[in-house]
Short mmCIF file of C-alpha atoms in Angstrom, two decimals:
data_model
loop_
_atom_site.label_atom_id
_atom_site.label_comp_id
_atom_site.label_asym_id
_atom_site.label_seq_id
_atom_site.Cartn_x
_atom_site.Cartn_y
_atom_site.Cartn_z
CA UNK N 249 -89.80 2.81 -25.33
CA UNK N 250 -87.41 2.41 -22.31
CA UNK N 251 -84.36 0.43 -21.96
CA UNK N 252 -82.06 -0.36 -19.03
CA UNK N 253 -80.24 2.81 -19.12
CA UNK N 254 -83.59 4.77 -18.63
CA UNK N 255 -85.86 6.18 -20.97
CA UNK N 256 -84.42 7.67 -24.14
CA UNK N 257 -85.09 11.48 -24.43
CA UNK N 258 -86.61 12.88 -27.66
CA UNK N 259 -86.87 16.40 -29.17
CA UNK N 260 -88.98 17.88 -31.79
CA UNK N 261 -87.98 17.06 -35.33
CA UNK N 262 -90.94 18.58 -37.16
CA UNK N 263 -94.60 19.28 -36.78
CA UNK N 264 -97.12 17.11 -38.64
CA UNK N 265 -100.55 18.36 -37.92
CA UNK N 266 -102.17 21.36 -35.96
CA UNK N 267 -105.59 21.26 -34.38
CA UNK N 268 -107.54 22.48 -37.47
CA UNK N 269 -105.83 19.89 -39.70
CA UNK N 270 -106.25 17.14 -37.47
CA UNK N 271 -110.06 17.98 -37.21
CA UNK N 272 -110.39 18.16 -40.96
CA UNK N 273 -108.30 14.95 -41.20
CA UNK N 274 -110.77 12.96 -38.77
CA UNK N 275 -113.91 14.25 -40.57
CA UNK N 276 -112.48 13.07 -43.83
CA UNK N 277 -111.85 9.60 -42.08
CA UNK N 278 -115.36 9.65 -40.93
CA UNK N 279 -116.61 10.39 -44.39
CA UNK N 280 -114.75 7.32 -45.75
CA UNK N 281 -116.33 5.02 -43.16
CA UNK N 282 -119.71 6.35 -43.86
CA UNK N 283 -119.02 5.58 -47.64
CA UNK N 284 -119.19 1.75 -46.71
CA UNK N 285 -122.75 1.90 -46.83
CA UNK N 286 -123.32 -1.56 -46.64
CA UNK N 287 -121.28 -1.97 -43.27
CA UNK N 288 -122.58 1.09 -41.63
CA UNK N 289 -125.40 -0.43 -39.99
CA UNK N 290 -123.38 -3.07 -38.46
CA UNK N 291 -120.37 -1.05 -37.49
CA UNK N 292 -118.78 -0.98 -34.06
CA UNK N 293 -115.86 1.30 -33.39
CA UNK N 294 -113.35 0.27 -30.92
CA UNK N 295 -110.42 2.24 -29.68
CA UNK N 296 -107.07 0.54 -28.86
CA UNK N 297 -105.73 2.25 -25.62
CA UNK N 298 -104.51 4.82 -24.98
CA UNK N 299 -105.08 7.22 -28.06
CA UNK N 300 -107.20 5.03 -30.26
CA UNK N 301 -109.83 5.86 -27.77
CA UNK N 302 -110.17 9.57 -28.45
CA UNK N 303 -109.85 8.67 -32.14
CA UNK N 304 -112.79 6.41 -32.15
CA UNK N 305 -114.90 8.79 -30.19
CA UNK N 306 -114.25 11.56 -32.47
CA UNK N 307 -115.06 9.46 -35.58
CA UNK N 308 -118.28 8.32 -33.80
CA UNK N 309 -119.27 12.04 -33.26
CA UNK N 310 -118.25 13.01 -36.83
CA UNK N 311 -120.33 10.09 -38.15
CA UNK N 312 -123.15 10.88 -36.05
CA UNK N 313 -122.97 14.53 -37.53
CA UNK N 314 -123.18 13.19 -40.97
CA UNK N 315 -125.56 10.35 -40.94
CA UNK N 316 -127.67 10.68 -37.93
CA UNK N 317 -126.50 7.33 -36.43
CA UNK N 318 -124.42 6.81 -33.39
CA UNK N 319 -122.22 3.99 -33.41
CA UNK N 320 -121.43 1.88 -30.41
CA UNK N 321 -118.06 2.39 -29.09
CA UNK N 322 -115.64 -0.06 -27.27
CA UNK N 323 -112.53 0.04 -25.98
CA UNK N 324 -109.57 -2.42 -26.22
CA UNK N 325 -106.38 -2.83 -24.07
CA UNK N 326 -103.94 -5.18 -25.68
CA UNK N 327 -101.62 -5.32 -22.86
CA UNK N 328 -102.27 -8.83 -22.17
CA UNK N 329 -101.65 -10.03 -25.78
CA UNK N 330 -98.41 -8.41 -26.45
CA UNK N 331 -95.55 -10.37 -27.70
CA UNK N 332 -92.89 -8.36 -25.64
CA UNK N 333 -93.89 -9.20 -22.03
CA UNK N 334 -90.39 -10.13 -21.37
CA UNK N 335 -88.73 -7.16 -22.92
CA UNK N 336 -90.84 -4.30 -21.95
CA UNK N 337 -91.07 -3.08 -18.30
CA UNK N 338 -90.79 -1.56 -15.92
CA UNK N 339 -94.46 -2.27 -15.75
CA UNK N 340 -97.24 -2.39 -18.42
CA UNK N 341 -100.19 -1.44 -16.62
CA UNK N 342 -103.16 -3.59 -17.56
CA UNK N 343 -106.47 -1.49 -17.94
CA UNK N 344 -110.03 -2.96 -18.80
CA UNK N 345 -111.14 -4.08 -22.14
CA UNK N 346 -114.95 -2.98 -22.76
CA UNK N 347 -116.84 -4.18 -25.61
CA UNK N 348 -120.36 -2.75 -25.44
CA UNK N 349 -122.13 -5.88 -27.30
CA UNK N 350 -121.27 -9.19 -28.77
CA UNK N 351 -118.96 -8.69 -31.94
CA UNK N 352 -120.23 -11.61 -33.77
CA UNK N 353 -121.41 -10.60 -37.16
CA UNK N 354 -120.45 -6.99 -36.79
CA UNK N 355 -118.14 -5.01 -38.47
CA UNK N 356 -115.37 -3.91 -36.30
CA UNK N 357 -113.48 -0.82 -36.76
CA UNK N 358 -110.37 -0.86 -34.85
CA UNK N 359 -109.06 2.64 -34.33
CA UNK N 360 -105.51 3.72 -33.40
CA UNK N 361 -103.61 6.89 -33.37
CA UNK N 362 -100.39 5.67 -35.18
CA UNK N 363 -99.76 2.77 -37.32
CA UNK N 364 -96.07 1.70 -36.93
CA UNK N 365 -94.75 -2.09 -36.71
CA UNK N 366 -98.24 -3.51 -36.91
CA UNK N 367 -97.69 -5.66 -33.75
CA UNK N 368 -100.43 -3.66 -31.71
CA UNK N 369 -102.70 -4.44 -34.61
CA UNK N 370 -101.70 -8.14 -34.42
CA UNK N 371 -102.40 -8.23 -30.57
CA UNK N 372 -105.80 -6.45 -31.05
CA UNK N 373 -106.84 -9.15 -33.70
CA UNK N 374 -105.88 -11.91 -31.37
CA UNK N 375 -107.66 -10.16 -28.58
CA UNK N 376 -110.89 -9.72 -30.65
CA UNK N 377 -110.84 -13.28 -31.68
CA UNK N 378 -111.34 -14.11 -28.03
CA UNK N 379 -114.55 -12.26 -28.06
CA UNK N 380 -116.07 -13.42 -31.17
CA UNK N 381 -116.03 -13.63 -34.65
CA UNK N 382 -116.77 -10.40 -36.30
CA UNK N 383 -118.08 -10.41 -40.02
CA UNK N 384 -115.01 -8.04 -40.94
CA UNK N 385 -112.35 -6.05 -38.88
CA UNK N 386 -111.35 -3.01 -40.51
CA UNK N 387 -108.53 -0.60 -39.44
CA UNK N 388 -108.47 3.24 -39.10
CA UNK N 389 -105.46 5.14 -38.22
CA UNK N 390 -104.68 8.73 -37.94
CA UNK N 391 -101.01 8.58 -38.92
CA UNK N 392 -99.24 5.65 -40.89
CA UNK N 393 -95.65 5.94 -40.37
CA UNK N 394 -94.56 2.98 -41.97
CA UNK N 395 -91.77 0.31 -40.76
CA UNK N 396 -94.05 -2.67 -40.82
CA UNK N 397 -92.83 -5.80 -39.13
CA UNK N 398 -95.99 -7.70 -40.00
CA UNK N 399 -98.28 -7.86 -43.26
CA UNK N 400 -100.96 -5.39 -41.82
CA UNK N 401 -102.38 -2.32 -43.50
CA UNK N 402 -105.04 0.23 -42.63
CA UNK N 403 -108.31 0.53 -44.40
CA UNK N 404 -108.77 4.36 -43.48
CA UNK N 405 -105.56 6.54 -43.11
CA UNK N 406 -105.35 10.13 -42.05
CA UNK N 407 -101.98 10.45 -43.27
CA UNK N 408 -98.91 8.59 -44.37
CA UNK N 409 -95.64 10.12 -43.03
CA UNK N 410 -91.98 9.31 -44.01
CA UNK N 411 -90.20 8.58 -40.72
CA UNK N 412 -86.77 7.17 -39.55
CA UNK N 413 -87.37 4.00 -37.51
CA UNK N 414 -85.61 5.75 -34.50
CA UNK N 415 -87.94 8.70 -34.57
CA UNK N 416 -91.00 8.89 -32.71
CA UNK N 417 -94.68 10.20 -33.74
CA UNK N 418 -96.56 11.73 -31.05
CA UNK N 419 -100.24 12.36 -31.16
CA UNK N 420 -102.21 14.60 -28.89
CA UNK N 421 -106.00 14.67 -28.40
CA UNK N 422 -107.69 17.62 -26.72
CA UNK N 423 -109.24 16.37 -23.50
CA UNK N 424 -106.38 14.11 -22.50
CA UNK N 425 -103.42 16.09 -23.89
CA UNK N 426 -102.68 19.68 -24.11
CA UNK N 427 -104.14 20.08 -27.47
CA UNK N 428 -104.85 18.25 -30.70
CA UNK N 429 -102.02 17.71 -32.83
CA UNK N 430 -99.26 15.63 -34.24
CA UNK N 431 -95.55 15.69 -34.63
CA UNK N 432 -92.20 13.77 -35.08
CA UNK N 433 -89.79 13.61 -32.25
CA UNK N 434 -86.09 12.51 -32.77
CA UNK N 435 -83.94 11.10 -30.28
CA UNK N 436 -81.60 13.34 -28.55
CA UNK N 437 -78.19 12.57 -29.97
CA UNK N 438 -75.51 10.94 -27.95
CA UNK N 439 -78.17 9.04 -26.06
CA UNK N 440 -79.08 7.08 -29.04
CA UNK N 441 -79.78 3.20 -27.95
CA UNK P 156 -97.94 24.19 -31.12
CA UNK P 157 -94.64 25.47 -29.32
CA UNK P 158 -91.47 23.79 -30.03
CA UNK P 159 -90.65 23.11 -26.25
CA UNK P 160 -93.79 22.56 -24.40
CA UNK P 161 -94.90 18.83 -24.54
CA UNK P 162 -97.82 17.66 -26.56
CA UNK P 163 -98.59 15.11 -24.09
CA UNK P 164 -97.64 14.30 -20.64
CA UNK P 165 -95.27 11.53 -19.97
CA UNK P 166 -96.63 9.39 -17.48
CA UNK P 167 -94.47 9.19 -14.53
CA UNK P 168 -93.89 5.46 -14.20
CA UNK P 169 -91.62 5.60 -11.33
CA UNK P 170 -94.23 5.81 -8.52
CA UNK P 171 -96.22 2.85 -9.70
CA UNK P 172 -93.32 0.60 -10.93
CA UNK P 173 -93.51 -2.65 -9.84
CA UNK P 174 -89.77 -4.28 -9.73
CA UNK P 175 -90.20 -6.95 -7.15
CA UNK P 176 -89.28 -10.71 -8.32
CA UNK P 177 -91.16 -12.38 -5.36
CA UNK P 178 -94.34 -11.79 -3.39
CA UNK P 179 -93.13 -13.04 0.09
CA UNK P 180 -95.30 -10.83 2.54
CA UNK P 181 -97.46 -7.95 2.71
CA UNK P 182 -95.14 -6.53 5.35
CA UNK P 183 -92.44 -5.48 2.67
CA UNK P 184 -95.15 -3.80 0.33
CA UNK P 185 -95.56 0.00 0.18
CA UNK P 186 -99.00 1.36 -0.14
CA UNK P 187 -98.58 2.48 -3.88
CA UNK P 188 -97.40 -1.23 -4.63
CA UNK P 189 -100.66 -2.71 -2.93
CA UNK P 190 -102.50 -0.11 -4.80
CA UNK P 191 -101.07 -1.12 -8.24
CA UNK P 192 -101.74 -5.03 -7.46
CA UNK P 193 -105.49 -3.95 -6.66
CA UNK P 194 -105.81 -1.97 -9.73
CA UNK P 195 -104.21 -4.80 -11.93
CA UNK P 196 -106.79 -7.32 -10.51
CA UNK P 197 -109.66 -5.04 -11.39
CA UNK P 198 -108.67 -5.43 -14.93
CA UNK P 199 -108.11 -9.12 -14.68
CA UNK P 200 -111.74 -9.36 -13.13
CA UNK P 201 -112.99 -8.42 -16.48
CA UNK P 202 -111.23 -11.21 -18.13
CA UNK P 203 -113.18 -13.79 -16.05
CA UNK P 204 -116.38 -12.31 -17.63
CA UNK P 205 -115.25 -12.69 -21.25
CA UNK P 206 -116.69 -15.37 -23.17
CA UNK P 207 -113.16 -16.99 -23.53
CA UNK P 208 -111.85 -16.55 -20.02
CA UNK P 209 -108.18 -17.03 -21.13
CA UNK P 210 -105.58 -14.71 -22.48
CA UNK P 211 -101.98 -15.59 -23.64
CA UNK P 212 -100.00 -13.56 -21.40
CA UNK P 213 -97.78 -16.15 -19.76
CA UNK P 214 -97.60 -18.70 -22.65
CA UNK P 215 -94.70 -20.78 -22.36
CA UNK P 216 -94.10 -19.78 -18.90
CA UNK P 217 -93.89 -22.55 -16.36
CA UNK P 218 -95.54 -22.20 -13.03
CA UNK P 219 -94.87 -24.78 -10.27
CA UNK P 220 -97.61 -24.95 -7.26
CA UNK P 221 -95.82 -26.55 -4.32
CA UNK P 222 -98.17 -27.23 -1.51
CA UNK P 223 -96.47 -28.92 1.44
CA UNK P 224 -99.84 -28.13 3.39
CA UNK P 225 -103.11 -29.43 2.28
CA UNK P 226 -105.18 -26.70 0.49
CA UNK P 227 -108.09 -26.83 -1.67
CA UNK P 228 -109.11 -23.36 -2.03
CA UNK P 229 -105.70 -21.66 -2.48
CA UNK P 230 -104.25 -24.25 -4.67
CA UNK P 231 -107.29 -24.28 -7.07
CA UNK P 232 -107.59 -20.40 -7.31
CA UNK P 233 -103.73 -20.14 -8.22
CA UNK P 234 -104.15 -22.95 -10.75
CA UNK P 235 -107.20 -21.25 -12.38
CA UNK P 236 -105.33 -17.89 -12.42
CA UNK P 237 -102.50 -19.69 -14.00
CA UNK P 238 -104.46 -21.49 -16.64
CA UNK P 239 -106.33 -18.02 -17.39
CA UNK P 240 -102.91 -16.52 -18.25
CA UNK P 241 -101.98 -19.79 -20.45
CA UNK P 242 -99.08 -20.54 -18.20
CA UNK P 243 -98.19 -24.27 -17.85
CA UNK P 244 -98.61 -25.33 -14.37
CA UNK P 245 -97.36 -28.27 -12.28
CA UNK P 246 -98.63 -29.34 -9.01
CA UNK P 247 -96.77 -30.78 -6.17
CA UNK P 248 -98.38 -31.47 -2.78
CA UNK P 249 -97.11 -32.69 0.47
CA UNK P 250 -98.16 -36.15 0.58
CA UNK P 251 -97.21 -38.93 -1.99
CA UNK P 252 -94.45 -37.10 -3.38
CA UNK P 253 -90.76 -36.62 -2.52
CA UNK P 254 -91.85 -33.61 -0.55
CA UNK P 255 -92.83 -36.16 2.16
CA UNK P 256 -90.09 -38.52 1.79
CA UNK P 257 -87.41 -37.07 4.04
CA UNK P 258 -85.83 -34.83 1.15
CA UNK P 259 -84.31 -31.68 2.76
CA UNK P 260 -85.70 -28.38 1.65
CA UNK P 261 -82.43 -27.48 0.02
CA UNK P 262 -82.42 -30.57 -2.10
CA UNK P 263 -86.08 -30.02 -3.17
CA UNK P 264 -84.89 -26.45 -4.11
CA UNK P 265 -82.09 -27.77 -6.25
CA UNK P 266 -84.34 -30.09 -7.98
CA UNK P 267 -86.83 -27.50 -8.60
CA UNK P 268 -84.19 -25.40 -10.04
CA UNK P 269 -83.25 -28.13 -12.53
CA UNK P 270 -86.65 -27.84 -13.75
CA UNK P 271 -86.34 -24.13 -14.42
CA UNK P 272 -89.80 -22.95 -13.53
CA UNK P 273 -90.43 -19.30 -14.16
CA UNK P 274 -92.38 -18.85 -10.82
CA UNK P 275 -93.06 -21.19 -7.75
CA UNK P 276 -96.06 -20.83 -5.78
CA UNK P 277 -95.33 -22.41 -2.30
CA UNK P 278 -97.11 -23.29 1.02
CA UNK P 279 -95.27 -24.46 3.79
CA UNK P 280 -96.15 -25.32 7.54
CA UNK P 281 -92.83 -23.44 8.57
CA UNK P 282 -92.63 -19.72 8.47
CA UNK P 283 -89.80 -18.32 6.33
CA UNK P 284 -89.51 -21.21 3.86
CA UNK P 285 -90.59 -19.10 0.76
CA UNK P 286 -87.82 -16.42 1.82
CA UNK P 287 -85.34 -19.30 2.04
CA UNK P 288 -86.48 -20.57 -1.36
CA UNK P 289 -86.11 -17.19 -3.00
CA UNK P 290 -82.63 -16.85 -1.94
CA UNK P 291 -81.80 -20.43 -3.47
CA UNK P 292 -83.52 -20.37 -6.70
CA UNK P 293 -83.71 -18.35 -9.67
CA UNK P 294 -87.58 -18.45 -9.85
CA UNK P 295 -90.00 -15.76 -8.70
CA UNK P 296 -91.41 -16.94 -5.41
CA UNK P 297 -95.12 -16.57 -4.25
CA UNK P 298 -95.90 -17.24 -0.65
CA UNK P 299 -99.20 -19.07 -0.48
CA UNK P 300 -99.01 -19.31 3.33
CA UNK P 301 -96.04 -20.02 5.49
CA UNK P 302 -96.86 -21.30 8.92
CA UNK P 303 -98.64 -18.75 11.12
CA UNK P 304 -96.51 -15.89 9.30
CA UNK P 305 -97.87 -14.62 6.28
CA UNK P 306 -100.62 -15.35 3.51
CA UNK P 307 -100.32 -12.37 1.21
CA UNK P 308 -102.66 -13.16 -1.48
CA UNK P 309 -105.63 -13.93 1.04
CA UNK P 310 -104.99 -10.30 2.44
CA UNK P 311 -105.05 -8.68 -0.86
CA UNK P 312 -108.15 -10.62 -1.97
CA UNK P 313 -109.88 -9.35 1.10
CA UNK P 314 -108.78 -5.87 0.47
CA UNK P 315 -109.99 -6.18 -3.16
CA UNK P 316 -113.34 -7.41 -1.79
CA UNK P 317 -113.44 -4.49 0.48
CA UNK P 318 -112.65 -2.07 -1.93
CA UNK P 319 -115.27 -3.24 -4.35
CA UNK P 320 -118.03 -2.67 -1.41
CA UNK P 321 -116.62 0.23 0.41
CA UNK P 322 -114.86 2.22 -2.56
CA UNK P 323 -111.49 2.25 -0.50
CA UNK P 324 -109.75 1.29 2.74
CA UNK P 325 -108.82 4.35 4.35
CA UNK P 326 -110.64 5.22 7.35
CA UNK P 327 -112.70 1.97 7.58
CA UNK P 328 -113.56 0.06 10.83
CA UNK P 329 -112.30 -3.41 10.43
CA UNK P 330 -113.05 -6.35 13.18
CA UNK P 331 -111.19 -9.52 12.61
CA UNK P 332 -112.56 -12.25 14.92
CA UNK P 333 -111.18 -15.55 15.74
CA UNK P 334 -107.74 -17.39 16.53
CA UNK P 335 -105.53 -14.19 15.98
CA UNK P 336 -102.47 -15.98 17.50
CA UNK P 337 -102.38 -18.83 14.88
CA UNK P 338 -103.50 -17.19 11.77
CA UNK P 339 -101.39 -16.07 8.89
CA UNK P 340 -104.43 -14.34 7.50
CA UNK P 341 -104.76 -12.21 10.23
CA UNK P 342 -101.21 -11.22 10.07
CA UNK P 343 -101.26 -10.27 6.45
CA UNK P 344 -104.43 -8.55 6.81
CA UNK P 345 -103.23 -6.35 9.54
CA UNK P 346 -100.36 -5.41 7.72
CA UNK P 347 -102.26 -4.36 4.61
CA UNK P 348 -105.18 -2.70 6.31
CA UNK P 349 -103.07 -0.68 8.70
CA UNK P 350 -100.76 0.36 5.88
CA UNK P 351 -103.87 1.50 3.69
CA UNK P 352 -105.43 3.44 6.80
CA UNK P 353 -108.12 1.24 7.80
CA UNK P 354 -108.68 0.82 11.84
CA UNK P 355 -108.47 -2.47 12.81
CA UNK P 356 -109.64 -4.35 16.06
CA UNK P 357 -108.90 -8.03 16.61
CA UNK P 358 -110.87 -10.02 18.97
CA UNK P 359 -110.87 -13.61 20.31
CA UNK P 360 -110.38 -15.55 23.56
CA UNK P 361 -107.34 -14.72 25.46
CA UNK P 362 -105.92 -18.23 24.70
CA UNK P 363 -106.05 -17.04 20.93
CA UNK P 364 -104.49 -13.72 21.41
CA UNK P 365 -100.86 -12.98 20.66
CA UNK P 366 -99.16 -11.23 23.58
CA UNK P 367 -98.60 -7.29 22.80
CA UNK P 368 -100.67 -7.49 19.60
CA UNK P 369 -101.38 -3.90 20.11
CA UNK P 370 -97.86 -3.45 18.74
CA UNK P 371 -99.08 -4.45 15.19
CA UNK P 372 -101.03 -1.12 15.34
CA UNK P 373 -104.63 -2.74 16.14
CA UNK P 374 -106.88 -2.73 19.00
CA UNK P 375 -107.72 -5.78 20.86
CA UNK P 376 -110.87 -6.61 22.23
CA UNK P 377 -111.83 -9.67 24.16
CA UNK P 378 -115.82 -9.38 23.47
CA UNK P 379 -117.45 -9.74 19.99
CA UNK P 380 -119.77 -7.01 20.85
CA UNK P 381 -117.17 -4.53 21.63
CA UNK P 382 -114.99 -5.43 18.28
CA UNK P 383 -118.09 -5.37 16.00
CA UNK P 384 -119.64 -2.12 17.39
CA UNK P 385 -119.58 0.29 14.52
CA UNK P 386 -117.72 -1.92 12.42
CA UNK P 387 -117.70 -1.46 8.38
CA UNK P 388 -115.98 -4.97 7.87
CA UNK P 389 -116.51 -7.98 10.14
CA UNK P 390 -113.97 -10.72 9.15
CA UNK P 391 -114.70 -13.92 10.80
CA UNK P 392 -111.62 -16.57 11.21
CA UNK P 393 -111.82 -20.29 10.77
CA UNK P 394 -111.51 -22.18 14.17
CA UNK P 395 -109.13 -24.58 13.78
CA UNK P 396 -110.66 -27.45 15.26
CA UNK P 397 -107.55 -29.64 14.51
CA UNK P 398 -105.84 -27.60 16.74
CA UNK P 399 -108.32 -27.93 19.57
CA UNK P 400 -107.88 -31.90 19.46
CA UNK P 401 -104.29 -31.47 20.86
CA UNK P 402 -104.58 -28.65 23.49
CA UNK P 403 -107.68 -26.82 24.49
CA UNK P 404 -107.86 -23.21 23.35
CA UNK P 405 -111.69 -23.17 24.44
CA UNK P 406 -114.00 -25.36 26.47
CA UNK P 407 -116.47 -26.58 23.75
CA UNK P 408 -117.75 -25.45 20.26
CA UNK P 409 -121.19 -24.34 21.97
CA UNK P 410 -119.09 -22.19 24.34
CA UNK P 411 -117.27 -20.73 21.54
CA UNK P 412 -120.30 -19.88 19.44
CA UNK P 413 -121.98 -18.48 22.38
CA UNK P 414 -118.89 -16.06 22.96
CA UNK P 415 -117.48 -15.32 19.49
CA UNK P 416 -119.83 -16.89 17.05
CA UNK P 417 -121.44 -14.37 14.46
CA UNK P 418 -125.22 -14.67 14.43
CA UNK P 419 -127.57 -12.01 12.99
CA UNK P 420 -128.33 -10.39 16.43
CA UNK P 421 -124.83 -9.88 17.11
CA UNK P 422 -123.98 -8.45 13.49
CA UNK P 423 -126.68 -5.83 14.35
CA UNK P 424 -123.99 -4.04 16.33
CA UNK P 425 -121.98 -3.31 13.27
CA UNK P 426 -122.88 -0.57 10.82
CA UNK P 427 -125.85 -1.19 8.70
CA UNK P 428 -124.06 -1.65 5.67
CA UNK P 429 -121.37 -3.84 7.20
CA UNK P 430 -120.10 -6.77 5.21
CA UNK P 431 -119.04 -10.04 6.39
CA UNK P 432 -116.24 -11.85 5.30
CA UNK P 433 -114.60 -15.45 5.86
CA UNK P 434 -111.33 -16.63 4.28
CA UNK P 435 -112.73 -20.34 4.54
CA UNK P 436 -113.37 -22.95 4.92
CA UNK P 437 -115.90 -21.98 7.46
CA UNK P 438 -117.39 -24.14 10.31
CA UNK P 439 -120.90 -23.10 10.36
CA UNK P 440 -122.27 -23.11 13.89
CA UNK P 441 -118.85 -22.52 15.33
CA UNK P 442 -117.68 -19.21 14.29
CA UNK P 443 -120.53 -18.23 12.06
CA UNK P 444 -124.18 -18.80 11.83
CA UNK P 445 -125.68 -20.07 8.60
CA UNK P 446 -128.18 -17.32 8.84
CA UNK P 447 -124.99 -14.92 8.43
CA UNK P 448 -122.82 -16.86 6.10
CA UNK P 449 -125.76 -17.10 3.68
CA UNK P 450 -127.28 -13.69 4.41
CA UNK P 451 -127.19 -10.49 2.11
CA UNK P 452 -124.24 -8.95 3.75
CA UNK P 453 -121.85 -12.10 3.53
CA UNK P 454 -119.21 -11.55 0.51
CA UNK P 455 -117.69 -14.83 1.21
CA UNK P 456 -118.28 -16.48 -2.18
CA UNK P 457 -117.21 -13.01 -3.81
CA UNK P 458 -113.89 -13.31 -1.93
CA UNK P 459 -113.34 -16.82 -3.72
CA UNK P 460 -113.97 -15.18 -7.15
CA UNK P 461 -111.61 -12.22 -6.49
CA UNK P 462 -109.22 -14.62 -5.31
CA UNK P 463 -108.53 -15.88 -8.99
CA UNK P 464 -108.35 -12.07 -10.30
CA UNK P 465 -106.04 -10.92 -7.47
CA UNK P 466 -103.70 -14.10 -8.16
CA UNK P 467 -103.64 -13.22 -11.90
CA UNK P 468 -102.39 -9.83 -11.08
CA UNK P 469 -99.74 -11.15 -8.92
CA UNK P 470 -98.50 -13.58 -11.44
CA UNK P 471 -98.68 -11.23 -14.15
CA UNK P 472 -96.60 -8.46 -12.16
CA UNK P 473 -94.05 -10.77 -10.90
CA UNK P 474 -93.45 -12.16 -14.57
CA UNK P 475 -93.35 -8.80 -16.24
CA UNK P 476 -90.83 -7.62 -13.53
CA UNK P 477 -88.72 -10.70 -14.15
CA UNK P 478 -88.89 -9.86 -17.90
CA UNK P 479 -87.71 -6.40 -17.24
CA UNK P 480 -84.66 -7.55 -15.21
CA UNK P 481 -83.57 -10.13 -17.83
#
């Protein structure tokens, strides 16, 4: 999200979700995962760093409250699988990927906060492929903001949001951020790239 | 949610940014850059534990390994790091190539340039050659040892190994024993360890000790016991027996072992949980006894394994910085 002239600054365009709405939304998403009865017992939740991780945790907790089953949780860092190493910068920090158990034969639910171009998910699929052969991979995202560049779609979606390409969708999670919530930011004019 | 308060903190990238195109020595690096390499290496270590120990990060990039001096360990370690990052690597070694056929270094550089590598890993018997190359060609340069000057990736992997065992580097007592004068490993290690707040004591025969070594911020000792007393880390250096053939730095191998060889009894002076390191290749019975080398406190083989992760981190950071500058 940076370029040579320094990071683009953004300001609030509109609020999308407050903490209560977001909690309800995550509960509904957990419900939709639970409805996949035939898959639940072999499900593995995998959060994509950074904010797919708290989403995966919250989904696990909600599912545990509904079904008395605690799904295993993994963390995926897709930095090494990105297709834009030459254009990002200044330094994409590499963090660990941790999958709690082999994924062969499991149903992996990839979790991320925002679905945008689909490139992150493409990278995540490539990475999963190097770990084994899941029976199926599902995708759960809190916000689908459109503008796909690859044929990728989510199985469980919190909200579909219309955005302009230049805008940013920011999701916060209590614990690592100020509060739960989501909003749309737009570039500060005169600084557009 | 207020309109003005940020919902989430924007991480301040500035203080951990990696912008260097080359890794020529530890002397130029800041503590935060060193920290960043070690943290990045931590993540790459995990790649080595995966079922498929390969990531596509440097796919389509060319890395040239240019070794004017023989090397097995360092070259293989770089090669493995390159392969695990999916880079295409090319090896040139000193003997049997143009490198030994009288071509000048500048001509070699021009020829390399024509092959357009993205990164060049170079080892050379003369100090400063990597720096010269860095000025002449467009590729990123990694110094894999230049004369008795620096060997930065060795110092980084040593630091990485120490950090794994001791949690950090600050405040540690590190003894480095052997031929201090002729060792690039020592020089890089001294720079790194002192920058990160460790206290370093170097020890060896007077014939192996550079004059005014204290100016590098270390303590000099001429007795093994004195150097290792209370040490958290004991780093033994290889006695370069090939050097011994020409001049004579010490009377005999037996004499050397008696004075500076690390035996289990000698190790008792160090802290109870002290670790023993050696950059390899080691001469058993010269600078280290087999009981110590194969003992529970030896981390020598871990150093080798960590070398791959550290070199992956360096290759990755240099390539990412290169991309950002384009």
